[in-house]
PDB file of C-alpha atoms in Angstrom:
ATOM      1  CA  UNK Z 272     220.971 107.478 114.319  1.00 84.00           C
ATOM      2  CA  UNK Z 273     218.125 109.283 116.335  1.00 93.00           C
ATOM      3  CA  UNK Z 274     214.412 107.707 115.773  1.00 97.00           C
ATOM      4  CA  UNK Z 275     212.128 109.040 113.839  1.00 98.00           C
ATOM      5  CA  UNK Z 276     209.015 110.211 115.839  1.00 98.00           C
ATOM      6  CA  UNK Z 277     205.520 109.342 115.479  1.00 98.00           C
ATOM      7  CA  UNK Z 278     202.531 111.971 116.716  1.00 98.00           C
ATOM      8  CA  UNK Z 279     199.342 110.274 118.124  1.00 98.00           C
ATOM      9  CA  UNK Z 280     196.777 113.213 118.801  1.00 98.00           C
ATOM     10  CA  UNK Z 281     194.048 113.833 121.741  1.00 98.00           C
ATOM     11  CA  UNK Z 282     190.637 113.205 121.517  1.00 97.00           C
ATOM     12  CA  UNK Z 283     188.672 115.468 119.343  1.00 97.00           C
ATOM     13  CA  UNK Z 284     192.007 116.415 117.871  1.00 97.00           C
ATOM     14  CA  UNK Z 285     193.505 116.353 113.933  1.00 97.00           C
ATOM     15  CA  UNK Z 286     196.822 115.152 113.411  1.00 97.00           C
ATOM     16  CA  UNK Z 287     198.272 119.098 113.032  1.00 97.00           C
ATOM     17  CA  UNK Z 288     197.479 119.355 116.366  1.00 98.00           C
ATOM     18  CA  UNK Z 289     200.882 118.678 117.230  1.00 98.00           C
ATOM     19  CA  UNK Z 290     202.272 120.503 113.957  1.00 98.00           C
ATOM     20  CA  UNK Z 291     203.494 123.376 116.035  1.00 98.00           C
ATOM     21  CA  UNK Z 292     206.102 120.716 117.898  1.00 98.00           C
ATOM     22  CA  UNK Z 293     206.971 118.568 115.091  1.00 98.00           C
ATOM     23  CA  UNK Z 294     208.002 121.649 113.058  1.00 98.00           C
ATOM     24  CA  UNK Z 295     210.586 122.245 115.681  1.00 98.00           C
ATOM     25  CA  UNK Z 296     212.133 119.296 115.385  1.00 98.00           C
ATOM     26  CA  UNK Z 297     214.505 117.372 113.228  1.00 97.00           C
ATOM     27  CA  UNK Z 298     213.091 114.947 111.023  1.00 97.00           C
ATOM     28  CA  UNK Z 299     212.220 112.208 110.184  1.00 98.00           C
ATOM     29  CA  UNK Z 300     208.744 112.498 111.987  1.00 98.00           C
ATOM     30  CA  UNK Z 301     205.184 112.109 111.104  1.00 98.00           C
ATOM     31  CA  UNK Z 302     201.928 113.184 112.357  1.00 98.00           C
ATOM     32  CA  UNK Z 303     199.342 110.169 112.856  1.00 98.00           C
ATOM     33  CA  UNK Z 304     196.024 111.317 110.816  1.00 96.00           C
ATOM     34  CA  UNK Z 305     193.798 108.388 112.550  1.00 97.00           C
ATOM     35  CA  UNK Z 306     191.207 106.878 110.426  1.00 97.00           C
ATOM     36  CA  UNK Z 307     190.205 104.341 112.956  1.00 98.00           C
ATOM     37  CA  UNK Z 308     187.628 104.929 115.759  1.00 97.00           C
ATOM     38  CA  UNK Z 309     187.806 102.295 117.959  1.00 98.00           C
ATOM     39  CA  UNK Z 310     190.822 101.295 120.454  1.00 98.00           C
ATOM     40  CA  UNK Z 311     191.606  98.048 118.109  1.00 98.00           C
ATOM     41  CA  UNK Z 312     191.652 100.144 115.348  1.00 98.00           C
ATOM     42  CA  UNK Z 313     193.913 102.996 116.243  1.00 98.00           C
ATOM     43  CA  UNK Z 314     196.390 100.001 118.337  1.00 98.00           C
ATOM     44  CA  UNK Z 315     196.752  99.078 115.077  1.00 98.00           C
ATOM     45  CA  UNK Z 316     197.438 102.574 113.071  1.00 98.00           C
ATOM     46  CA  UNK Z 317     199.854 103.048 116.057  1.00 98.00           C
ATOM     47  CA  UNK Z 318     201.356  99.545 114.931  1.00 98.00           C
ATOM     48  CA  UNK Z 319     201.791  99.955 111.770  1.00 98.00           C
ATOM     49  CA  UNK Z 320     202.908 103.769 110.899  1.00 98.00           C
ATOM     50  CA  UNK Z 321     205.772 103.343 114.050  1.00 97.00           C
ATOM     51  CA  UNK Z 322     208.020 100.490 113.606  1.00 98.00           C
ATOM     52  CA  UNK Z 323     211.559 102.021 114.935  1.00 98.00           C
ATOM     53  CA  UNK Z 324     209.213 105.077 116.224  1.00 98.00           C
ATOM     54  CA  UNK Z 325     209.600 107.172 119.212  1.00 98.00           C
ATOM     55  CA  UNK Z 326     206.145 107.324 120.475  1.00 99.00           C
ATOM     56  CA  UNK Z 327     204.510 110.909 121.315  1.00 99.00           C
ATOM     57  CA  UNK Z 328     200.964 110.710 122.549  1.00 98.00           C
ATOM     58  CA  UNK Z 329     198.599 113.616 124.114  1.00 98.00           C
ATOM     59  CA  UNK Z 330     195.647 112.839 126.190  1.00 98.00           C
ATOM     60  CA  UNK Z 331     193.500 109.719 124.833  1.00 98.00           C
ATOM     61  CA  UNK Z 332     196.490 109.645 122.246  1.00 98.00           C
ATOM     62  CA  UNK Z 333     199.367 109.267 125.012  1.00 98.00           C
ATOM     63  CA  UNK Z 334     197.025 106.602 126.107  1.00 98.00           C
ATOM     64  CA  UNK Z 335     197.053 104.713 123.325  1.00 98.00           C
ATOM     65  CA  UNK Z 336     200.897 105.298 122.709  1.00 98.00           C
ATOM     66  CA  UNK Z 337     201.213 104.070 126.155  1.00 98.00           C
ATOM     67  CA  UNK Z 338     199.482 100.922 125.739  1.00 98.00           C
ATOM     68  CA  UNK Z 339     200.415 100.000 121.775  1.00 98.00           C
ATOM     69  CA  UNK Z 340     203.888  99.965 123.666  1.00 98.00           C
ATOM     70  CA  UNK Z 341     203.262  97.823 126.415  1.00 98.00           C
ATOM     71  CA  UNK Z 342     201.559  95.217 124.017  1.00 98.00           C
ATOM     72  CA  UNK Z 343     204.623  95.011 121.665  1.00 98.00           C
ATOM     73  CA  UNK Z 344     207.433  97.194 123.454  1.00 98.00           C
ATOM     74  CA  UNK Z 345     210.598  95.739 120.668  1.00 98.00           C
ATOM     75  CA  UNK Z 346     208.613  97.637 118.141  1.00 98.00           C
ATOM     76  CA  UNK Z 347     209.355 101.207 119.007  1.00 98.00           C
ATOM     77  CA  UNK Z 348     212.202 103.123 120.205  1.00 98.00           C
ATOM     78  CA  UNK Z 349     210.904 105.091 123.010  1.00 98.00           C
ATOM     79  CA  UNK Z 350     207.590 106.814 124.606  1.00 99.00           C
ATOM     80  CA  UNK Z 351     206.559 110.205 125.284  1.00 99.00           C
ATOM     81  CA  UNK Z 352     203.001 110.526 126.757  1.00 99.00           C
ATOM     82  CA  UNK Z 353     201.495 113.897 127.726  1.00 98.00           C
ATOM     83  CA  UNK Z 354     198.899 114.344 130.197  1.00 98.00           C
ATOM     84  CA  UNK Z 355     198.108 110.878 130.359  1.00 98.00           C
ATOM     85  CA  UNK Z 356     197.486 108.358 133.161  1.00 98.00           C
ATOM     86  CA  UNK Z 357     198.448 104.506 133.393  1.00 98.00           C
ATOM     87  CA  UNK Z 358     194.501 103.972 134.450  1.00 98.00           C
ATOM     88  CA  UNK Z 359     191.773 104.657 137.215  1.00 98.00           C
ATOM     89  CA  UNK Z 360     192.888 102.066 139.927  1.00 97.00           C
ATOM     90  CA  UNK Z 361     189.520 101.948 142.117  1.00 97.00           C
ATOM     91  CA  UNK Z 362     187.113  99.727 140.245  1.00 97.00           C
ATOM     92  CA  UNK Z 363     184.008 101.678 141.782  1.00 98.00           C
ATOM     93  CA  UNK Z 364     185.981 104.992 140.672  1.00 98.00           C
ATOM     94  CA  UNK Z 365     186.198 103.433 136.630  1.00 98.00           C
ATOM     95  CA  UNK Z 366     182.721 101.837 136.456  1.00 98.00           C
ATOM     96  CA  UNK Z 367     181.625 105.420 137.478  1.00 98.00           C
ATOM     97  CA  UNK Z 368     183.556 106.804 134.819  1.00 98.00           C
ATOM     98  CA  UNK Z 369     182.739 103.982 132.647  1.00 98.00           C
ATOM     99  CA  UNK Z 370     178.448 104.870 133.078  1.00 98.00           C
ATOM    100  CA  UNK Z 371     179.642 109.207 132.837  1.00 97.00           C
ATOM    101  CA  UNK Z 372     181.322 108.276 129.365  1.00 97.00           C
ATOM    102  CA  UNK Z 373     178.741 105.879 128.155  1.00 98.00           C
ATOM    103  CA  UNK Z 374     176.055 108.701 128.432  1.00 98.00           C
ATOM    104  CA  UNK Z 375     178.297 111.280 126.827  1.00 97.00           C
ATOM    105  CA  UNK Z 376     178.696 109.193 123.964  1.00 98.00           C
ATOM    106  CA  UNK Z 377     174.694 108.349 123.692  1.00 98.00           C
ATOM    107  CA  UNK Z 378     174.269 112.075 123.563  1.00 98.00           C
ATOM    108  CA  UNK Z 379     177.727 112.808 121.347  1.00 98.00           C
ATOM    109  CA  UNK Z 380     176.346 110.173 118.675  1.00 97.00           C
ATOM    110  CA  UNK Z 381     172.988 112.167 118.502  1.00 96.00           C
ATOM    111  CA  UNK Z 382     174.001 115.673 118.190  1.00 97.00           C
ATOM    112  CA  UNK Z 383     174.979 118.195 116.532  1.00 98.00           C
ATOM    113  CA  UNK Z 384     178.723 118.333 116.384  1.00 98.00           C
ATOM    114  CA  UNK Z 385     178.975 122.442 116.682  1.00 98.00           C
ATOM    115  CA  UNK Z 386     177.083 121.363 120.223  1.00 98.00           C
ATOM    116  CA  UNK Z 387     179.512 118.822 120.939  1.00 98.00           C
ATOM    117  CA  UNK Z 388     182.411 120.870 120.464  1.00 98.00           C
ATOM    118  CA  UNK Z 389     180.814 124.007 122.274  1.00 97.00           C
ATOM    119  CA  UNK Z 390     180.067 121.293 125.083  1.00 96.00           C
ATOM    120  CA  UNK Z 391     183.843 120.131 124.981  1.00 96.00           C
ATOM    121  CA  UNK Z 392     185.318 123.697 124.598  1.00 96.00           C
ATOM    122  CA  UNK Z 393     183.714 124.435 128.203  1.00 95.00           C
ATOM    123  CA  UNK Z 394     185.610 121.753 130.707  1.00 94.00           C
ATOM    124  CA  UNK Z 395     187.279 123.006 133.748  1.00 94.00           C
ATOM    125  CA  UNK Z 396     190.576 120.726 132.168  1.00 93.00           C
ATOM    126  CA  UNK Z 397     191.162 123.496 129.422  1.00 96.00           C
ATOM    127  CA  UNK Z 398     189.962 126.440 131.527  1.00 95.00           C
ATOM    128  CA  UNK Z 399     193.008 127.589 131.352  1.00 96.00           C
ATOM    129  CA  UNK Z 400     193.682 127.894 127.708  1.00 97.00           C
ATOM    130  CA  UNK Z 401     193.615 131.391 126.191  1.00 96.00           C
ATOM    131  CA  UNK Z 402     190.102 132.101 123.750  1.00 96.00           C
ATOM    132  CA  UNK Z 403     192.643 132.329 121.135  1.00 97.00           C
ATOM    133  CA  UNK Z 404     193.708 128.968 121.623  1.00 97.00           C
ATOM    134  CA  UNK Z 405     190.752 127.663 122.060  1.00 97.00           C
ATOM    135  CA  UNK Z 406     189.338 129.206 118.983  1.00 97.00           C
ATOM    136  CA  UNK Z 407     192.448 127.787 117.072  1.00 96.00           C
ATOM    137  CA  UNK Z 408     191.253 124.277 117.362  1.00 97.00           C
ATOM    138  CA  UNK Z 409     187.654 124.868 116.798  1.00 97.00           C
ATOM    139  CA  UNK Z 410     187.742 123.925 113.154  1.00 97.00           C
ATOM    140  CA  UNK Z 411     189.781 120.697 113.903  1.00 97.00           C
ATOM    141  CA  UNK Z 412     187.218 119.349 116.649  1.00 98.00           C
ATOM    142  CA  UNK Z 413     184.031 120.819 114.031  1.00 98.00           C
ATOM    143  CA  UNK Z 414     185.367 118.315 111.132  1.00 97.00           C
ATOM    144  CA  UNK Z 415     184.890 115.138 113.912  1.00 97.00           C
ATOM    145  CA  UNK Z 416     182.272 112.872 113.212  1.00 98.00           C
ATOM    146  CA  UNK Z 417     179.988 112.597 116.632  1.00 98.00           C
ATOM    147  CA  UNK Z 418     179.255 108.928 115.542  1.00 98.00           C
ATOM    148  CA  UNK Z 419     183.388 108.080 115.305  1.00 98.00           C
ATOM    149  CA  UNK Z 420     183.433 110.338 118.981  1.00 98.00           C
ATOM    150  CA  UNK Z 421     180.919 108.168 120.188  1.00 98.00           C
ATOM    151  CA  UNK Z 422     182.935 104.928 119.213  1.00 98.00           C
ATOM    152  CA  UNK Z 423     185.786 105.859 120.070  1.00 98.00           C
ATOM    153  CA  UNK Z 424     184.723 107.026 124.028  1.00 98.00           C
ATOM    154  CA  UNK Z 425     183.149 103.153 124.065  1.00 98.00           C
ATOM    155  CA  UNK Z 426     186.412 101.511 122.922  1.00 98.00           C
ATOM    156  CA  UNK Z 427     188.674 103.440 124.655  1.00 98.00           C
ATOM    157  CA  UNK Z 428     187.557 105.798 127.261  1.00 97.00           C
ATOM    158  CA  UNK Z 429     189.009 106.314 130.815  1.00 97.00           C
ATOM    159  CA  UNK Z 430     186.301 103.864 131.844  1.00 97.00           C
ATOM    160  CA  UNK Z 431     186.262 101.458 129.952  1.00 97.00           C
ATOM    161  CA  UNK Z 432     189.810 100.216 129.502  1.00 98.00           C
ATOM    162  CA  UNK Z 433     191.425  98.158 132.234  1.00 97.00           C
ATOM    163  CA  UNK Z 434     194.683  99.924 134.617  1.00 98.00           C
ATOM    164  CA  UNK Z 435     198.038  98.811 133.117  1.00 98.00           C
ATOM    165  CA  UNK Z 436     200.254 100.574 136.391  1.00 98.00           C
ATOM    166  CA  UNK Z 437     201.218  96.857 137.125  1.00 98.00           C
ATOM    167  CA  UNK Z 438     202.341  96.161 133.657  1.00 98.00           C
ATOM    168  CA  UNK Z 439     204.783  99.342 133.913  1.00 98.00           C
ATOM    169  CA  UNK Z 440     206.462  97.486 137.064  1.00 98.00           C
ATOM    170  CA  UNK Z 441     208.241  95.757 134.325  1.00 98.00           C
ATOM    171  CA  UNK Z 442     208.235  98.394 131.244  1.00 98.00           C
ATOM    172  CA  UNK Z 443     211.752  98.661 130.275  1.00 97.00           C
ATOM    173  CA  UNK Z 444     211.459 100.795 127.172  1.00 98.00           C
ATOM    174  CA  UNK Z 445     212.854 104.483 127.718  1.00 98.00           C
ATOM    175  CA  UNK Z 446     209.560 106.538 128.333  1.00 98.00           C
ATOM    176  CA  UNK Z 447     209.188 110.134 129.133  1.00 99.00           C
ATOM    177  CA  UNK Z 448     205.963 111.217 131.365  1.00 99.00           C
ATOM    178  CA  UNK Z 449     205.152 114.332 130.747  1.00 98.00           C
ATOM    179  CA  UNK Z 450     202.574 116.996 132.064  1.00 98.00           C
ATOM    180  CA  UNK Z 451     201.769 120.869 132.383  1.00 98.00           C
ATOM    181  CA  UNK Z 452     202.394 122.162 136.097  1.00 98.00           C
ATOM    182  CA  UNK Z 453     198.771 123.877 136.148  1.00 98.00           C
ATOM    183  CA  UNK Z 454     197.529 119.917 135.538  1.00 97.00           C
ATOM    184  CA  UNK Z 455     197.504 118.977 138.895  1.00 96.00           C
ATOM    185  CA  UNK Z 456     195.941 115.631 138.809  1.00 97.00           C
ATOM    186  CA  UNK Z 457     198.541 114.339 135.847  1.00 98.00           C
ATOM    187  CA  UNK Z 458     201.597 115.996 137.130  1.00 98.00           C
ATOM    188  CA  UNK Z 459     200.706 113.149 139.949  1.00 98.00           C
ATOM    189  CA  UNK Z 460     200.143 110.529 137.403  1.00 98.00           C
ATOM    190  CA  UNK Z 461     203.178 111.361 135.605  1.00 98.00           C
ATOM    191  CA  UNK Z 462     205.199 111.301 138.672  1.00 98.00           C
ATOM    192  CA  UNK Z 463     203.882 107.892 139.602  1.00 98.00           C
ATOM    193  CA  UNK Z 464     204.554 106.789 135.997  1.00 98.00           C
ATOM    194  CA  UNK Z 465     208.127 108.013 136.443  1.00 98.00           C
ATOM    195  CA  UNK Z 466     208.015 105.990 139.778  1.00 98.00           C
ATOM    196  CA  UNK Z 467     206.280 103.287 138.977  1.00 98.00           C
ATOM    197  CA  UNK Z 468     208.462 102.460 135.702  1.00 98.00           C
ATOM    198  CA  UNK Z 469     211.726 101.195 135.295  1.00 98.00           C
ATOM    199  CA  UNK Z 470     213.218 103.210 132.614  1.00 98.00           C
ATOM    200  CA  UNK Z 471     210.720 105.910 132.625  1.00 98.00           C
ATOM    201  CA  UNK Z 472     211.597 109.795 134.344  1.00 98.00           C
ATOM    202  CA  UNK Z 473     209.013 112.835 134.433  1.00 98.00           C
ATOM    203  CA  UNK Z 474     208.900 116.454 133.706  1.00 98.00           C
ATOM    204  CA  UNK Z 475     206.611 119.027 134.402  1.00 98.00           C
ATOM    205  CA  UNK Z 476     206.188 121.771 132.069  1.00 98.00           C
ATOM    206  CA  UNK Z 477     205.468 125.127 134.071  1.00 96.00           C
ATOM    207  CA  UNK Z 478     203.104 127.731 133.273  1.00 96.00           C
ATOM    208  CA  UNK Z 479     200.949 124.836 131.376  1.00 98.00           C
ATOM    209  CA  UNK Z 480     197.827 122.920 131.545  1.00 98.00           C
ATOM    210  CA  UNK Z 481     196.527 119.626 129.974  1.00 98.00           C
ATOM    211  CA  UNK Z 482     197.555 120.884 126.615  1.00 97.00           C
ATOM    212  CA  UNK Z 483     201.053 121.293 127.007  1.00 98.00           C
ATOM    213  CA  UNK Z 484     201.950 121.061 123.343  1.00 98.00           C
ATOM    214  CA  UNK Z 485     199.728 123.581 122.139  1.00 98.00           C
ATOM    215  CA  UNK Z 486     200.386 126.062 125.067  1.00 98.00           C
ATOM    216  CA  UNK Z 487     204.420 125.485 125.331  1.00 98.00           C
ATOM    217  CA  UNK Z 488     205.344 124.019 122.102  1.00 98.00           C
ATOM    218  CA  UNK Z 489     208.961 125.217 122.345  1.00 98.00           C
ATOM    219  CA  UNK Z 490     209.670 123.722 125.769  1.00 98.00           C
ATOM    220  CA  UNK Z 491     207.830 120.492 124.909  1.00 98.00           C
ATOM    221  CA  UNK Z 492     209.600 120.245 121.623  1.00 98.00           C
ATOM    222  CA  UNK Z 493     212.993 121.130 123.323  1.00 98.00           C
ATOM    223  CA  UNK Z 494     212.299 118.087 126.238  1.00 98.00           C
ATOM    224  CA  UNK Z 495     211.514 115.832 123.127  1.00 98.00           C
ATOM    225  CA  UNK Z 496     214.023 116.835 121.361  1.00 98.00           C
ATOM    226  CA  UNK Z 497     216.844 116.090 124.571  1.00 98.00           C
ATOM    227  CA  UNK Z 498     215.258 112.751 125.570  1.00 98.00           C
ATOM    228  CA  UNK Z 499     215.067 111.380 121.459  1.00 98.00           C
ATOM    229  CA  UNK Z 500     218.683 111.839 121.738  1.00 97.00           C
ATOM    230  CA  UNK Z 501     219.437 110.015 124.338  1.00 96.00           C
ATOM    231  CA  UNK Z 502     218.104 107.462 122.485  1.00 96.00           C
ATOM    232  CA  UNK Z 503     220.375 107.372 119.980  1.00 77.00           C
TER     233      UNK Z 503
END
């Protein structure tokens, strides 16, 4: 019997973010509407919406997935994490990132959100999405609130939570690193993942970026769809 699959979204990001995967897919799935806006919090929507779950995390998502599964790995079936990291290694690297994020979220909490998104729309990691994509998740990222944003950068930003690459040296749940060929820096960390890992592989999705699943959803739904089945 193949596992259902559970769909943690990005940052910024409704659940039907990943509706135009899931609905290529057999069921039984779900998409993960957070309500929680902290990194305890969302741990523990992960935790409760995906006993028996295949895991399937983008971004901040994928790095939730990744750690709700290290923290209790007999309670899902399998991972999936796209465009996601284990952690920045170099502690001078992360308190940097740690101080960038903190003053991001200072000025997300205080603004207006349409300047937040505009702001968001206009990093170099989705320069290469289409306008049309772009514009496609504009509503999604307009009904955030900046104060939930702010939280959730604290809680569970690149900065601020710890590295886990030495906790994968003994992850034995199937996982699945995925990233967009175009996404230079994670087509790394998903190799090292893959490396790293003992039941974990990679693949690269070409002619991608960091949003894989909204610029391939066919060939990340068809790599889902092989790897829940082996699974079975």
């Amino acid at each position: 019997m193949i596992p259902p699959i559970l769909f943690i979204p990005g940052f910024m990001q409704p659940a039907d973010a990943w509706a135009a995967v899931a609905e290529r897919l057999d069921p039984p799935k779900a998409l993960l509407d957070h309500r929680e806006h902290s990194f305890e919090g969302r741990l523990g929507e992960i935790a409760a919406a995906g006993p028996g779950a295949l895991l399937v995390g983008y971004s901040l998502g994928g790095r939730l997935a990744l750690r709700a599964a290290l923290r209790d790995p007999g309670r899902y079936a399998g991972l999936v994490t796209v465009g996601v990291t284990a952690g920045i290694e170099e502690p001078a690297e992360r308190a940097a990132r740690a101080e960038a994020d903190e003053r991001l979220a200072s000025w997300i909490e205080a603004a207006p959100i349409e300047d937040v998104v505009a702001i968001w729309e206009r990093q170099p990691l989705f320069a290469d999405q289409a306008e049309a994509l772009v514009e496609q998740q504009r509503a999604g990222r307009l009904a955030q609130d900046p104060r939930a944003l702010a939280l959730l950068l604290r809680t569970a930003g690149q900065g601020v939570l710890e590295p886990v690459w030495h906790e994968l040296l003994t992850f034995q749940l199937p996982m699945l690193a995925v990233a967009g060929g175009r996404d230079e820096g994670y087509v790394s960390a998903a190799e090292k993942m893959a490396d790293t890992a003992p039941n974990a592989k990679a693949q690269i999705v070409e002619n991608a970026g960091h949003a894989a699943h909204l610029q391939r959803p066919d060939e990340l739904a068809s790599i889902i769809s092989v790897f829940r089945e082996g699974l079975d």
